[in-house]
Amino acid sequence: RHKPEMKLGLRIGLHTGPCVAGVVGIKMPRYCLFGDTVNTASRMESNGLPHRIHLSSDTADVLREFGIFNLELRGDIDVKGKGMMTTYWLNGVCVREEDSNTQEIKYMELASGIPSMFERRTPRNSIKQTKGKKACRQSVHIDC
């Protein structure tokens, strides 16, 4: 039964590494991913929290190369089958204003910003207001 008063508590876990993919089955074929990378990503999800994106240190290293993601060290956690792992939270995306003289960094939280990423942008690259709700548009100074 649909419960509109309940908020969906989505957990996301990410890990970076090799995997094998293929179609399995004859009567009801399914596309499957196999490997330690898939298992580790699953462990990141199961050890995560609702409304958070949980990352392994391998994924955090790759995201740091882009220089636009706000990562928060979660710390070492005991991951079943893997032992102690250093993990991170993905908190948002840093976007620099190209024509700003202040070099101010705009920070968009992922929890409230993901739906707005798929909306149309106005010519000034600001987020459109939809259905009476305004997307997160915080301006804070952070190191990315």
Coordinates of C-alpha atoms in Angstrom, one line a residue:
R1 CA 0.0 0.0 0.0
H2 CA 1.3 3.5 -0.9
K3 CA 2.3 5.6 2.2
P4 CA 2.8 9.2 1.1
E5 CA 3.6 10.3 4.6
M6 CA 6.7 8.0 4.8
K7 CA 10.0 9.2 3.3
L8 CA 12.0 6.7 1.3
G9 CA 15.3 6.1 3.1
L10 CA 17.6 5.2 0.2
R11 CA 21.2 3.9 0.9
I12 CA 23.8 3.9 -1.8
G13 CA 27.2 2.1 -1.7
L14 CA 30.0 2.5 -4.2
H15 CA 33.2 0.7 -4.8
T16 CA 35.7 0.9 -7.7
G17 CA 37.4 -2.1 -9.3
P18 CA 37.1 -4.8 -11.9
C19 CA 34.0 -7.0 -12.4
V20 CA 32.6 -9.5 -14.8
A21 CA 29.2 -8.9 -16.4
G22 CA 27.0 -11.3 -18.4
V23 CA 23.5 -12.6 -19.2
V24 CA 22.5 -15.6 -17.0
G25 CA 19.6 -17.8 -17.7
I26 CA 17.6 -19.3 -20.6
K27 CA 13.9 -19.0 -19.7
M28 CA 14.3 -15.8 -17.8
P29 CA 17.6 -14.2 -18.8
R30 CA 19.0 -11.6 -16.3
Y31 CA 22.0 -9.3 -16.6
C32 CA 24.3 -9.9 -13.7
L33 CA 27.5 -8.5 -12.3
F34 CA 30.0 -10.7 -10.5
G35 CA 33.2 -10.2 -8.5
D36 CA 34.7 -8.8 -5.4
T37 CA 34.0 -5.2 -6.5
V38 CA 30.3 -5.9 -6.6
N39 CA 30.4 -7.6 -3.2
T40 CA 32.3 -4.7 -1.7
A41 CA 29.8 -2.1 -3.2
S42 CA 27.0 -4.2 -1.6
R43 CA 28.8 -4.0 1.8
M44 CA 29.2 -0.2 1.4
E45 CA 25.4 0.0 0.9
S46 CA 24.6 -2.3 3.8
N47 CA 26.9 -0.4 6.2
G48 CA 25.7 3.0 5.0
L49 CA 22.9 5.2 6.4
P50 CA 19.6 6.3 4.8
H51 CA 20.0 9.4 2.6
R52 CA 23.8 9.0 2.4
I53 CA 26.2 7.8 -0.3
H54 CA 28.9 5.5 1.3
L55 CA 32.2 5.2 -0.6
S56 CA 35.2 2.9 -0.3
S57 CA 38.6 4.5 -0.2
D58 CA 39.3 3.2 -3.8
T59 CA 36.2 5.2 -5.1
A60 CA 37.1 8.2 -3.0
D61 CA 40.6 8.2 -4.6
V62 CA 39.1 8.2 -8.1
L63 CA 36.6 11.0 -7.2
R64 CA 39.4 13.2 -5.7
E65 CA 41.0 13.2 -9.2
F66 CA 38.1 15.2 -10.5
G67 CA 38.4 17.8 -7.8
I68 CA 34.7 18.7 -7.6
F69 CA 33.3 16.3 -5.0
N70 CA 32.9 17.0 -1.3
L71 CA 34.1 13.9 0.6
E72 CA 33.9 13.4 4.3
L73 CA 36.0 10.8 6.1
R74 CA 33.7 8.3 7.8
G75 CA 36.6 6.4 9.3
D76 CA 37.5 2.7 9.6
I77 CA 34.6 0.3 9.8
D78 CA 34.6 -3.5 10.0
V79 CA 33.3 -4.9 6.7
K80 CA 32.2 -8.5 6.7
G81 CA 34.6 -10.6 4.6
K82 CA 37.0 -7.6 4.1
G83 CA 38.1 -6.6 7.6
M84 CA 38.7 -3.0 8.5
M85 CA 38.2 -0.5 5.7
T86 CA 38.6 3.3 5.6
T87 CA 35.3 4.7 4.1
Y88 CA 33.9 8.1 3.1
W89 CA 30.6 9.9 2.7
L90 CA 29.9 11.7 -0.6
N91 CA 28.3 14.9 0.6
G92 CA 28.0 17.0 -2.5
V93 CA 29.4 18.6 -5.6
C94 CA 31.5 21.8 -5.7
V95 CA 30.9 24.1 -8.6
R96 CA 33.0 27.2 -9.3
E97 CA 31.4 30.3 -10.7
E98 CA 33.3 31.0 -14.0
D99 CA 32.6 34.7 -14.1
S100 CA 32.8 35.5 -10.4
N101 CA 35.7 37.6 -9.2
T102 CA 35.4 36.3 -5.6
Q103 CA 36.2 32.7 -6.6
E104 CA 33.3 31.6 -4.3
I105 CA 32.6 27.9 -4.4
K106 CA 28.9 26.9 -4.6
Y107 CA 28.1 23.7 -2.8
M108 CA 25.1 21.5 -3.6
E109 CA 24.1 18.8 -1.2
L110 CA 23.4 15.5 -2.9
A111 CA 20.5 14.5 -0.7
S112 CA 18.3 17.4 -1.8
G113 CA 20.2 18.2 -5.0
I114 CA 20.0 15.0 -7.0
P115 CA 16.4 15.5 -8.2
S116 CA 17.2 19.0 -9.2
M117 CA 20.2 17.8 -11.4
F118 CA 17.6 16.5 -13.8
E119 CA 15.6 19.6 -14.1
R120 CA 16.1 22.3 -16.7
R121 CA 18.6 25.0 -15.9
T122 CA 17.8 28.7 -16.4
P123 CA 20.2 30.7 -18.6
R124 CA 22.1 31.8 -15.5
N125 CA 22.9 28.2 -14.5
S126 CA 20.7 28.5 -11.4
I127 CA 18.3 25.7 -10.4
K128 CA 14.6 26.1 -11.4
Q129 CA 12.0 26.1 -8.7
T130 CA 9.4 23.3 -9.2
K131 CA 6.2 22.4 -7.4
G132 CA 6.7 25.0 -4.7
K133 CA 10.0 23.4 -3.6
K134 CA 13.3 25.1 -4.0
A135 CA 16.4 23.0 -4.6
C136 CA 19.4 23.3 -2.2
R137 CA 21.5 26.3 -3.2
Q138 CA 23.9 26.9 -0.3
S139 CA 26.9 29.0 -0.8
V140 CA 29.7 28.1 1.6
H141 CA 33.5 28.1 1.4
I142 CA 34.9 24.6 1.4
D143 CA 38.0 22.8 0.3
C144 CA 37.2 20.4 -2.6

